[in-house]
């Protein structure tokens, strides 16, 4: 039972007790004998109970009822005839009783007012409590939702971190290997110092062999440190805004120290002029360049500058040409057998992008498709001097479904598109001849990628994005296994 109903019940019970007391006590106080009325006919008791005097002419007649419509006590008194003496003792008692009843009536009215006021206060408090209860329920639900969101975020982070555990274990082994190198170097240094003091203590040839062996192992270690698995791509860095919607730009990963020339090729067909900028700074801030005219127009945007020469696909053919900038002449050309060309197996964006040439830490590569492989990507390692195929790998990825691709450490990475939302989602490893689906975010800032290549010297991706020349830094995980050294 609620608090307001309990208050009303207490008031009604109090009124009923007062009425009952008055109906039993009032006649005795005035000296009346009570009798119960019965019906004149039928012998049924009357629905109301009353008290009558034995001699109506000489006595008082008193009736009582429980309460009126407002819950107050009501008494009905019939006075005796006027001939009765007003100074009778019973009259005095009745007057005193009436005063008491009036006092009780006033008290009941005061109590009723207080009860009504308390009832209003309780009702107001009940509304406030219900409001607080609703707010607490909302807070509890929001707390549960926040806990669920936090749990989901933590679980996502744990899923991202979990694959790093075996990598960290291998790093521990790598640290031991480096420590071993350090100890061997210290030992050889000590031996060389002693040798300077005492010639002939060690055989010179043996010592030279030990130094050469350590040098080779360190070189192999450094080469492996340059490679790793792609785990992240940074936000784009816009270097310049120039040219048409399609094109390519690059630097030479095998250029001598201090050579930072930039090579720039606008368009994807029917053009044969290559711009040479002296440095990245010149490319960013000026239009001072040297123009080189190629003997044939190129096809697509898959050109690459490597060790002082540019490699490109001759327009409307499956011929690869090596053009030497130093001599301004073709040093080698060769057909890429069975490769589709002239928009037969282009990237998703089109543009005669059938044959894509690229380089990584391992050398020169060609990405294309053939009828024999049902239009799926074929990956071939090329000899940069003869352009002969060293080895080929066939994949199960349709070339027309690829947005762009690039090579890092012998692994081909493919994007899922070239416009709008883009990510790197497919990787084929030539080291294990296996593929996997991945999910690496790639921000396509200007909504149309027509060229994407990796430069192993800069450890960066070069992109042509809708008339903007853009760079992306990459994050690689390096793993060194001692048995490979």
Tab-separated table of C-alpha atoms in Angstrom:
chain	number	residue	atom	x	y	z
A	1	UNK	CA	0.000	0.000	0.000
A	2	UNK	CA	1.338	3.446	-0.905
A	3	UNK	CA	1.881	6.180	1.699
A	4	UNK	CA	-1.102	8.383	0.608
A	5	UNK	CA	-3.566	5.482	0.905
A	6	UNK	CA	-2.179	4.612	4.360
A	7	UNK	CA	-2.782	8.193	5.549
A	8	UNK	CA	-6.427	8.153	4.356
A	9	UNK	CA	-7.017	4.790	6.027
A	10	UNK	CA	-5.762	6.103	9.397
A	11	UNK	CA	-8.104	9.120	9.202
A	12	UNK	CA	-11.161	6.978	8.361
A	13	UNK	CA	-10.390	4.494	11.132
A	14	UNK	CA	-10.101	7.344	13.653
A	15	UNK	CA	-13.470	8.788	12.588
A	16	UNK	CA	-15.158	5.385	12.831
A	17	UNK	CA	-13.830	4.849	16.378
A	18	UNK	CA	-15.076	8.285	17.489
A	19	UNK	CA	-18.529	7.612	16.021
A	20	UNK	CA	-18.753	4.213	17.734
A	21	UNK	CA	-17.717	5.717	21.048
A	22	UNK	CA	-20.325	8.474	20.794
A	23	UNK	CA	-23.103	6.023	19.905
A	24	UNK	CA	-22.341	3.924	23.000
A	25	UNK	CA	-21.388	6.608	25.517
A	26	UNK	CA	-23.716	9.530	24.775
A	27	UNK	CA	-26.998	7.844	25.992
A	28	UNK	CA	-25.447	6.614	29.207
A	29	UNK	CA	-24.104	10.060	30.013
A	30	UNK	CA	-27.583	11.580	29.779
A	31	UNK	CA	-29.246	8.673	31.662
A	32	UNK	CA	-31.160	7.125	28.778
A	33	UNK	CA	-32.063	3.449	28.464
A	34	UNK	CA	-31.277	2.161	24.962
A	35	UNK	CA	-33.377	-0.215	22.978
A	36	UNK	CA	-33.000	-1.554	19.461
A	37	UNK	CA	-35.644	-0.691	16.964
A	38	UNK	CA	-37.268	-3.395	15.006
A	39	UNK	CA	-39.417	-3.113	11.971
A	40	UNK	CA	-43.098	-2.793	12.521
A	41	UNK	CA	-43.786	-5.400	9.939
A	42	UNK	CA	-41.937	-8.493	8.855
A	43	UNK	CA	-39.561	-8.667	11.890
A	44	UNK	CA	-36.532	-7.551	9.846
A	45	UNK	CA	-33.961	-5.329	11.553
A	46	UNK	CA	-33.752	-1.780	10.308
A	47	UNK	CA	-30.672	-0.827	8.221
A	48	UNK	CA	-29.828	2.052	10.661
A	49	UNK	CA	-29.236	1.587	14.355
A	50	UNK	CA	-30.769	4.158	16.718
A	51	UNK	CA	-31.245	4.876	20.445
A	52	UNK	CA	-34.693	5.971	21.817
A	53	UNK	CA	-35.817	7.031	25.314
A	54	UNK	CA	-38.218	4.926	27.328
A	55	UNK	CA	-40.534	7.908	27.784
A	56	UNK	CA	-40.258	10.168	24.735
A	57	UNK	CA	-42.065	13.025	26.380
A	58	UNK	CA	-39.575	13.246	29.276
A	59	UNK	CA	-36.318	12.198	27.655
A	60	UNK	CA	-33.942	12.944	24.780
A	61	UNK	CA	-33.929	11.056	21.543
A	62	UNK	CA	-30.416	10.489	20.104
A	63	UNK	CA	-29.505	9.112	16.635
A	64	UNK	CA	-26.002	8.539	15.290
A	65	UNK	CA	-24.425	7.809	11.871
A	66	UNK	CA	-20.866	6.953	10.880
A	67	UNK	CA	-19.836	10.035	8.892
A	68	UNK	CA	-20.917	12.493	6.255
A	69	UNK	CA	-19.676	12.755	2.660
A	70	UNK	CA	-16.598	14.707	3.828
A	71	UNK	CA	-15.663	12.139	6.446
A	72	UNK	CA	-16.797	14.126	9.519
A	73	UNK	CA	-18.761	12.645	12.490
A	74	UNK	CA	-22.525	13.497	12.531
A	75	UNK	CA	-24.820	13.194	15.616
A	76	UNK	CA	-28.587	13.811	15.661
A	77	UNK	CA	-30.237	14.769	18.996
A	78	UNK	CA	-34.000	15.261	19.516
A	79	UNK	CA	-34.674	17.566	22.498
A	80	UNK	CA	-37.512	16.826	25.011
A	81	UNK	CA	-40.677	18.875	25.244
A	82	UNK	CA	-40.428	22.549	26.227
A	83	UNK	CA	-42.009	21.811	29.563
A	84	UNK	CA	-38.867	20.014	30.680
A	85	UNK	CA	-36.819	21.878	33.206
A	86	UNK	CA	-33.813	23.428	31.667
A	87	UNK	CA	-31.949	23.124	34.927
A	88	UNK	CA	-32.258	19.367	35.036
A	89	UNK	CA	-28.963	17.588	35.774
A	90	UNK	CA	-29.227	15.573	32.595
A	91	UNK	CA	-29.484	18.805	30.622
A	92	UNK	CA	-26.244	20.005	32.133
A	93	UNK	CA	-24.522	16.735	31.317
A	94	UNK	CA	-25.801	16.886	27.778
A	95	UNK	CA	-24.495	20.440	27.396
A	96	UNK	CA	-21.063	19.356	28.604
A	97	UNK	CA	-21.147	16.435	26.234
A	98	UNK	CA	-22.086	18.686	23.351
A	99	UNK	CA	-19.133	20.944	24.135
A	100	UNK	CA	-16.846	17.938	24.119
A	101	UNK	CA	-18.295	16.828	20.799
A	102	UNK	CA	-17.739	20.313	19.376
A	103	UNK	CA	-14.154	20.291	20.609
A	104	UNK	CA	-13.655	16.870	19.073
A	105	UNK	CA	-15.174	18.117	15.801
A	106	UNK	CA	-12.747	21.020	15.722
A	107	UNK	CA	-9.839	18.703	16.469
A	108	UNK	CA	-10.967	16.402	13.691
A	109	UNK	CA	-11.128	19.357	11.302
A	110	UNK	CA	-7.592	20.407	12.269
A	111	UNK	CA	-6.430	16.834	11.850
A	112	UNK	CA	-8.156	16.666	8.464
A	113	UNK	CA	-6.427	19.859	7.312
A	114	UNK	CA	-3.055	18.548	8.430
A	115	UNK	CA	-3.775	15.233	6.793
A	116	UNK	CA	-4.695	16.939	3.506
A	117	UNK	CA	-1.516	19.006	3.664
A	118	UNK	CA	0.594	15.947	4.449
A	119	UNK	CA	-1.164	14.063	1.680
A	120	UNK	CA	-0.283	16.771	-0.840
A	121	UNK	CA	3.307	16.758	0.401
A	122	UNK	CA	3.483	12.966	0.119
A	123	UNK	CA	1.998	13.053	-3.380
A	124	UNK	CA	4.588	15.651	-4.389
A	125	UNK	CA	7.356	13.542	-2.876
A	126	UNK	CA	6.004	10.487	-4.669
A	127	UNK	CA	6.262	12.294	-8.050
A	128	UNK	CA	9.811	13.371	-7.235
A	129	UNK	CA	10.776	9.862	-6.148
A	130	UNK	CA	9.388	8.406	-9.354
A	131	UNK	CA	11.380	10.985	-11.341
A	132	UNK	CA	14.537	10.064	-9.416
A	133	UNK	CA	13.836	6.400	-9.967
A	134	UNK	CA	13.542	7.031	-13.741
A	135	UNK	CA	16.788	9.026	-13.756
A	136	UNK	CA	18.601	6.303	-11.798
A	137	UNK	CA	17.322	3.729	-14.270
A	138	UNK	CA	18.575	5.863	-17.196
A	139	UNK	CA	21.954	6.310	-15.496
A	140	UNK	CA	22.165	2.572	-14.937
A	141	UNK	CA	21.305	1.829	-18.584
A	142	UNK	CA	23.803	4.433	-19.846
A	143	UNK	CA	26.432	2.967	-17.531
A	144	UNK	CA	25.814	-0.490	-18.948
A	145	UNK	CA	26.021	0.863	-22.503
A	146	UNK	CA	29.262	2.698	-21.718
A	147	UNK	CA	30.721	-0.439	-20.167
A	148	UNK	CA	29.724	-2.403	-23.285
A	149	UNK	CA	31.351	0.191	-25.568
A	150	UNK	CA	34.512	0.251	-23.459
A	151	UNK	CA	34.629	-3.538	-23.442
A	152	UNK	CA	34.232	-3.627	-27.223
A	153	UNK	CA	36.998	-1.040	-27.691
A	154	UNK	CA	39.333	-2.941	-25.355
A	155	UNK	CA	38.554	-6.210	-27.139
A	156	UNK	CA	39.334	-4.569	-30.501
A	157	UNK	CA	42.663	-3.312	-29.164
A	158	UNK	CA	43.454	-6.747	-27.783
A	159	UNK	CA	42.695	-8.304	-31.161
A	160	UNK	CA	45.097	-5.825	-32.764
A	161	UNK	CA	47.819	-6.453	-30.197
A	162	UNK	CA	47.533	-10.246	-30.035
A	163	UNK	CA	49.317	-10.893	-33.396
A	164	UNK	CA	52.275	-8.864	-32.121
A	165	UNK	CA	53.063	-11.347	-29.342
A	166	UNK	CA	54.933	-13.844	-31.568
A	167	UNK	CA	56.701	-10.918	-33.258
A	168	UNK	CA	57.901	-9.647	-29.864
A	169	UNK	CA	59.112	-13.131	-28.996
A	170	UNK	CA	61.172	-13.143	-32.179
A	171	UNK	CA	62.500	-9.695	-31.311
A	172	UNK	CA	63.842	-11.184	-28.067
A	173	UNK	CA	65.711	-13.775	-30.088
A	174	UNK	CA	66.959	-11.022	-32.414
A	175	UNK	CA	68.292	-9.086	-29.424
A	176	UNK	CA	70.318	-12.114	-28.382
A	177	UNK	CA	71.680	-12.374	-31.908
A	178	UNK	CA	72.734	-8.716	-31.933
A	179	UNK	CA	74.359	-9.212	-28.529
A	180	UNK	CA	76.281	-12.132	-29.988
A	181	UNK	CA	77.472	-9.905	-32.844
A	182	UNK	CA	78.551	-7.304	-30.332
A	183	UNK	CA	80.563	-9.827	-28.343
A	184	UNK	CA	82.249	-11.133	-31.496
A	185	UNK	CA	83.138	-7.593	-32.584
A	186	UNK	CA	84.603	-6.889	-29.155
A	187	UNK	CA	86.581	-10.111	-29.325
A	188	UNK	CA	87.936	-9.286	-32.778
A	189	UNK	CA	88.757	-5.758	-31.685
A	190	UNK	CA	90.701	-7.145	-28.751
A	191	UNK	CA	92.534	-9.561	-31.029
A	192	UNK	CA	93.419	-6.795	-33.477
A	193	UNK	CA	94.758	-4.659	-30.657
A	194	UNK	CA	96.918	-7.503	-29.450
A	195	UNK	CA	97.993	-8.190	-33.021
A	196	UNK	CA	99.231	-4.654	-33.355
A	197	UNK	CA	101.419	-5.224	-30.332
A	198	UNK	CA	102.500	-8.685	-31.213
A	199	UNK	CA	102.558	-9.510	-34.909
A	200	UNK	CA	102.290	-13.137	-35.748
A	201	UNK	CA	100.236	-14.200	-32.733
A	202	UNK	CA	97.372	-15.015	-35.093
A	203	UNK	CA	97.438	-16.080	-38.677
A	204	UNK	CA	96.548	-13.015	-40.715
A	205	UNK	CA	94.528	-14.988	-43.267
A	206	UNK	CA	92.420	-16.622	-40.593
A	207	UNK	CA	91.764	-13.291	-38.930
A	208	UNK	CA	90.798	-11.722	-42.250
A	209	UNK	CA	88.360	-14.552	-42.926
A	210	UNK	CA	86.732	-14.074	-39.535
A	211	UNK	CA	86.324	-10.346	-40.145
A	212	UNK	CA	84.904	-10.944	-43.639
A	213	UNK	CA	82.486	-13.563	-42.331
A	214	UNK	CA	81.225	-11.248	-39.613
A	215	UNK	CA	80.905	-8.423	-42.123
A	216	UNK	CA	78.774	-10.574	-44.424
A	217	UNK	CA	76.552	-11.658	-41.568
A	218	UNK	CA	76.090	-8.059	-40.458
A	219	UNK	CA	75.284	-7.010	-44.028
A	220	UNK	CA	72.689	-9.791	-44.278
A	221	UNK	CA	71.246	-8.692	-40.951
A	222	UNK	CA	70.962	-5.076	-42.117
A	223	UNK	CA	69.347	-6.168	-45.364
A	224	UNK	CA	66.730	-8.142	-43.477
A	225	UNK	CA	66.124	-5.201	-41.167
A	226	UNK	CA	65.081	-3.179	-44.235
A	227	UNK	CA	62.279	-5.638	-44.938
A	228	UNK	CA	59.123	-6.476	-43.089
A	229	UNK	CA	55.402	-6.993	-43.275
A	230	UNK	CA	53.188	-3.992	-44.022
A	231	UNK	CA	51.066	-3.127	-40.982
A	232	UNK	CA	50.110	0.505	-41.499
A	233	UNK	CA	49.959	3.440	-43.920
A	234	UNK	CA	50.119	7.048	-42.725
A	235	UNK	CA	47.838	9.894	-43.692
A	236	UNK	CA	48.684	11.438	-47.089
A	237	UNK	CA	51.236	14.241	-47.447
A	238	UNK	CA	50.426	16.443	-50.438
A	239	UNK	CA	53.665	17.479	-52.136
A	240	UNK	CA	52.250	19.355	-55.117
A	241	UNK	CA	49.114	19.953	-57.159
A	242	UNK	CA	49.771	19.837	-60.895
A	243	UNK	CA	49.001	18.031	-64.125
A	244	UNK	CA	45.914	16.181	-65.289
A	245	UNK	CA	43.819	13.598	-63.479
A	246	UNK	CA	46.203	10.771	-64.438
A	247	UNK	CA	49.991	10.520	-64.283
A	248	UNK	CA	53.031	9.226	-62.391
A	249	UNK	CA	55.962	10.642	-60.466
A	250	UNK	CA	58.908	9.028	-58.677
A	251	UNK	CA	62.496	9.180	-57.465
A	252	UNK	CA	65.278	6.659	-58.178
A	253	UNK	CA	65.724	4.220	-55.235
A	254	UNK	CA	69.270	3.393	-56.449
A	255	UNK	CA	70.354	6.991	-57.026
A	256	UNK	CA	73.694	7.986	-55.472
A	257	UNK	CA	73.799	9.665	-52.082
A	258	UNK	CA	72.569	13.258	-52.411
A	259	UNK	CA	70.743	12.630	-55.701
A	260	UNK	CA	67.126	13.553	-55.010
A	261	UNK	CA	65.943	14.196	-58.551
A	262	UNK	CA	62.218	13.877	-59.203
A	263	UNK	CA	60.802	12.357	-62.401
A	264	UNK	CA	57.372	13.485	-63.577
A	265	UNK	CA	55.126	12.040	-66.347
A	266	UNK	CA	51.701	13.577	-67.005
A	267	UNK	CA	48.925	11.476	-68.616
A	268	UNK	CA	48.620	7.766	-69.338
A	269	UNK	CA	49.042	7.587	-73.151
A	270	UNK	CA	50.115	9.449	-76.277
A	271	UNK	CA	52.879	11.309	-74.436
A	272	UNK	CA	56.641	10.837	-74.503
A	273	UNK	CA	58.060	13.772	-72.493
A	274	UNK	CA	59.543	13.138	-69.028
A	275	UNK	CA	60.278	16.054	-66.727
A	276	UNK	CA	63.377	15.979	-64.512
A	277	UNK	CA	63.465	18.216	-61.412
A	278	UNK	CA	66.839	18.680	-59.698
A	279	UNK	CA	65.484	18.013	-56.209
A	280	UNK	CA	62.322	17.468	-54.257
A	281	UNK	CA	62.528	21.079	-53.115
A	282	UNK	CA	62.618	22.300	-56.733
A	283	UNK	CA	59.668	20.082	-57.562
A	284	UNK	CA	57.652	21.515	-54.699
A	285	UNK	CA	58.457	25.199	-55.152
A	286	UNK	CA	59.232	25.847	-58.817
A	287	UNK	CA	58.628	24.853	-62.422
A	288	UNK	CA	62.309	24.615	-63.306
A	289	UNK	CA	62.835	21.256	-64.982
A	290	UNK	CA	64.660	19.460	-67.783
A	291	UNK	CA	62.571	17.660	-70.402
A	292	UNK	CA	63.548	14.243	-71.807
A	293	UNK	CA	61.890	12.962	-74.987
A	294	UNK	CA	61.320	9.209	-75.123
A	295	UNK	CA	61.554	7.361	-78.493
A	296	UNK	CA	58.017	5.968	-78.018
A	297	UNK	CA	54.922	7.116	-76.092
A	298	UNK	CA	54.205	5.203	-72.913
A	299	UNK	CA	51.090	3.277	-71.940
A	300	UNK	CA	49.430	3.555	-68.533
A	301	UNK	CA	51.047	4.961	-65.382
A	302	UNK	CA	53.211	1.988	-64.427
A	303	UNK	CA	56.602	3.517	-65.265
A	304	UNK	CA	59.555	3.319	-62.873
A	305	UNK	CA	63.004	4.954	-62.710
A	306	UNK	CA	65.634	2.486	-61.480
A	307	UNK	CA	69.429	2.918	-61.376
A	308	UNK	CA	69.520	5.811	-63.830
A	309	UNK	CA	67.101	4.336	-66.401
A	310	UNK	CA	63.361	4.513	-66.928
A	311	UNK	CA	61.383	1.338	-67.601
A	312	UNK	CA	58.035	1.741	-69.358
A	313	UNK	CA	55.424	-0.129	-71.421
A	314	UNK	CA	55.375	0.946	-75.061
A	315	UNK	CA	51.960	2.259	-76.098
A	316	UNK	CA	49.532	-0.345	-77.544
A	317	UNK	CA	51.948	-3.242	-77.098
A	318	UNK	CA	53.302	-5.710	-74.535
A	319	UNK	CA	56.853	-4.452	-75.096
A	320	UNK	CA	58.917	-3.217	-72.141
A	321	UNK	CA	61.579	-0.589	-72.875
A	322	UNK	CA	64.594	0.400	-70.800
A	323	UNK	CA	65.681	3.974	-71.618
A	324	UNK	CA	69.005	5.230	-70.223
A	325	UNK	CA	68.886	8.900	-69.192
A	326	UNK	CA	72.687	9.139	-69.256
A	327	UNK	CA	72.926	8.235	-72.950
A	328	UNK	CA	69.385	9.326	-73.935
A	329	UNK	CA	68.906	6.051	-75.776
A	330	UNK	CA	67.164	2.687	-75.501
A	331	UNK	CA	69.489	0.234	-73.823
A	332	UNK	CA	67.106	-2.753	-73.900
A	333	UNK	CA	63.572	-3.738	-74.993
A	334	UNK	CA	61.725	-7.042	-74.740
A	335	UNK	CA	58.228	-8.430	-75.146
A	336	UNK	CA	56.423	-9.599	-72.033
A	337	UNK	CA	55.027	-12.840	-73.410
A	338	UNK	CA	51.272	-13.451	-73.094
A	339	UNK	CA	50.732	-10.176	-71.200
A	340	UNK	CA	47.470	-8.425	-71.998
A	341	UNK	CA	47.696	-4.871	-73.335
A	342	UNK	CA	45.651	-2.034	-74.866
A	343	UNK	CA	43.042	-2.113	-72.042
A	344	UNK	CA	42.641	-5.889	-72.133
A	345	UNK	CA	43.482	-6.359	-68.424
A	346	UNK	CA	43.733	-2.912	-66.897
A	347	UNK	CA	43.240	-1.827	-63.303
A	348	UNK	CA	39.704	-0.925	-62.235
A	349	UNK	CA	40.187	2.728	-63.231
A	350	UNK	CA	41.181	1.848	-66.853
A	351	UNK	CA	43.768	4.082	-68.518
A	352	UNK	CA	45.752	1.424	-70.471
A	353	UNK	CA	47.130	0.226	-67.113
A	354	UNK	CA	47.623	-3.368	-68.316
A	355	UNK	CA	51.327	-3.629	-67.397
A	356	UNK	CA	52.569	-2.104	-64.145
A	357	UNK	CA	56.339	-1.971	-63.510
A	358	UNK	CA	57.595	-1.509	-59.952
A	359	UNK	CA	60.604	-2.017	-57.664
A	360	UNK	CA	61.164	-3.069	-54.079
A	361	UNK	CA	64.111	-4.160	-51.938
A	362	UNK	CA	64.560	-7.213	-54.172
A	363	UNK	CA	64.641	-5.501	-57.574
A	364	UNK	CA	62.441	-4.989	-60.652
A	365	UNK	CA	58.947	-6.487	-61.016
A	366	UNK	CA	56.143	-6.580	-63.589
A	367	UNK	CA	52.459	-6.948	-62.683
A	368	UNK	CA	50.070	-7.912	-65.466
A	369	UNK	CA	47.443	-10.501	-66.485
A	370	UNK	CA	47.190	-13.202	-69.148
A	371	UNK	CA	44.504	-15.206	-70.881
A	372	UNK	CA	46.204	-18.369	-69.612
A	373	UNK	CA	45.586	-17.206	-66.022
A	374	UNK	CA	41.970	-16.203	-66.779
A	375	UNK	CA	42.688	-12.495	-66.419
A	376	UNK	CA	44.069	-12.904	-62.896
A	377	UNK	CA	47.228	-11.108	-61.798
A	378	UNK	CA	50.593	-12.553	-62.829
A	379	UNK	CA	53.678	-11.380	-60.956
A	380	UNK	CA	57.114	-11.658	-62.621
A	381	UNK	CA	60.589	-10.861	-61.323
A	382	UNK	CA	62.651	-9.232	-64.115
A	383	UNK	CA	66.365	-8.971	-64.699
A	384	UNK	CA	66.906	-5.175	-64.839
A	385	UNK	CA	69.699	-5.506	-67.412
A	386	UNK	CA	68.207	-8.028	-69.876
A	387	UNK	CA	64.495	-7.649	-69.011
A	388	UNK	CA	64.198	-11.435	-69.022
A	389	UNK	CA	61.750	-13.042	-66.621
A	390	UNK	CA	63.614	-14.605	-63.694
A	391	UNK	CA	60.535	-16.209	-62.108
A	392	UNK	CA	56.755	-15.785	-62.275
A	393	UNK	CA	53.897	-16.336	-59.820
A	394	UNK	CA	50.223	-16.676	-60.736
A	395	UNK	CA	47.620	-15.348	-58.322
A	396	UNK	CA	43.859	-15.803	-57.984
A	397	UNK	CA	43.063	-12.071	-57.936
A	398	UNK	CA	41.346	-10.592	-61.056
A	399	UNK	CA	43.374	-7.652	-62.302
A	400	UNK	CA	40.313	-5.695	-63.413
A	401	UNK	CA	39.044	-5.778	-59.800
A	402	UNK	CA	42.241	-4.270	-58.397
A	403	UNK	CA	42.386	-0.536	-57.780
A	404	UNK	CA	46.207	-0.348	-57.700
A	405	UNK	CA	49.102	-2.482	-56.413
A	406	UNK	CA	52.665	-2.148	-55.126
A	407	UNK	CA	55.541	-4.401	-53.978
A	408	UNK	CA	57.241	-4.363	-50.569
A	409	UNK	CA	59.860	-6.973	-49.622
A	410	UNK	CA	58.673	-9.533	-52.172
A	411	UNK	CA	54.982	-9.185	-51.276
A	412	UNK	CA	52.390	-7.735	-53.657
A	413	UNK	CA	49.772	-5.537	-51.939
A	414	UNK	CA	46.489	-4.763	-53.740
A	415	UNK	CA	43.893	-2.084	-52.985
A	416	UNK	CA	40.167	-2.741	-53.248
A	417	UNK	CA	39.466	0.337	-55.379
A	418	UNK	CA	40.706	3.669	-56.661
A	419	UNK	CA	37.915	6.120	-55.701
A	420	UNK	CA	36.107	6.912	-52.485
A	421	UNK	CA	36.783	4.659	-49.520
A	422	UNK	CA	39.929	2.614	-50.195
A	423	UNK	CA	41.974	0.070	-48.273
A	424	UNK	CA	44.731	-2.478	-48.860
A	425	UNK	CA	42.961	-5.815	-48.612
A	426	UNK	CA	44.961	-8.467	-50.512
A	427	UNK	CA	48.581	-9.585	-50.147
A	428	UNK	CA	50.500	-12.211	-52.133
A	429	UNK	CA	53.889	-13.322	-50.792
A	430	UNK	CA	56.416	-14.565	-53.364
A	431	UNK	CA	58.541	-15.956	-50.520
A	432	UNK	CA	55.873	-18.508	-49.573
A	433	UNK	CA	53.682	-18.427	-52.733
A	434	UNK	CA	50.647	-17.821	-50.535
A	435	UNK	CA	48.065	-15.069	-50.252
A	436	UNK	CA	45.928	-13.606	-47.490
A	437	UNK	CA	43.164	-11.044	-47.123
A	438	UNK	CA	44.117	-8.119	-44.905
A	439	UNK	CA	42.559	-4.840	-43.807
A	440	UNK	CA	44.920	-1.843	-43.818
A	441	UNK	CA	43.348	1.613	-43.916
A	442	UNK	CA	44.370	3.810	-46.839
A	443	UNK	CA	43.140	7.410	-47.006
A	444	UNK	CA	42.131	8.359	-50.551
A	445	UNK	CA	42.189	12.108	-49.961
A	446	UNK	CA	41.381	13.321	-53.491
A	447	UNK	CA	39.120	10.417	-54.518
A	448	UNK	CA	40.944	9.061	-57.589
A	449	UNK	CA	44.195	7.039	-57.423
A	450	UNK	CA	45.798	6.408	-60.836
A	451	UNK	CA	49.328	5.506	-59.671
A	452	UNK	CA	50.689	3.918	-56.479
A	453	UNK	CA	54.309	2.725	-56.126
A	454	UNK	CA	56.692	1.939	-53.278
A	455	UNK	CA	60.199	3.418	-53.008
A	456	UNK	CA	62.448	1.193	-50.846
A	457	UNK	CA	64.998	3.950	-50.230
A	458	UNK	CA	62.440	6.435	-48.913
A	459	UNK	CA	60.275	3.711	-47.331
A	460	UNK	CA	57.265	5.579	-48.733
A	461	UNK	CA	54.421	5.188	-51.215
A	462	UNK	CA	54.288	7.622	-54.148
A	463	UNK	CA	50.760	8.309	-55.444
A	464	UNK	CA	49.094	10.356	-58.165
A	465	UNK	CA	45.702	11.303	-56.742
A	466	UNK	CA	43.444	13.267	-59.086
A	467	UNK	CA	46.072	15.818	-60.134
A	468	UNK	CA	47.845	15.809	-56.734
A	469	UNK	CA	51.274	14.306	-56.073
A	470	UNK	CA	51.058	12.619	-52.687
A	471	UNK	CA	53.352	10.658	-50.319
A	472	UNK	CA	52.435	8.036	-47.698
A	473	UNK	CA	54.792	6.705	-45.048
A	474	UNK	CA	54.541	2.985	-44.278
A	475	UNK	CA	54.981	0.925	-41.125
A	476	UNK	CA	56.728	-2.442	-41.425
A	477	UNK	CA	57.384	-5.181	-38.891
A	478	UNK	CA	60.930	-6.525	-39.096
A	479	UNK	CA	61.576	-10.166	-38.255
A	480	UNK	CA	65.082	-11.676	-38.201
A	481	UNK	CA	65.593	-15.420	-37.779
A	482	UNK	CA	69.041	-16.535	-36.695
A	483	UNK	CA	68.948	-19.647	-38.848
A	484	UNK	CA	68.677	-17.455	-41.950
A	485	UNK	CA	71.954	-15.685	-41.216
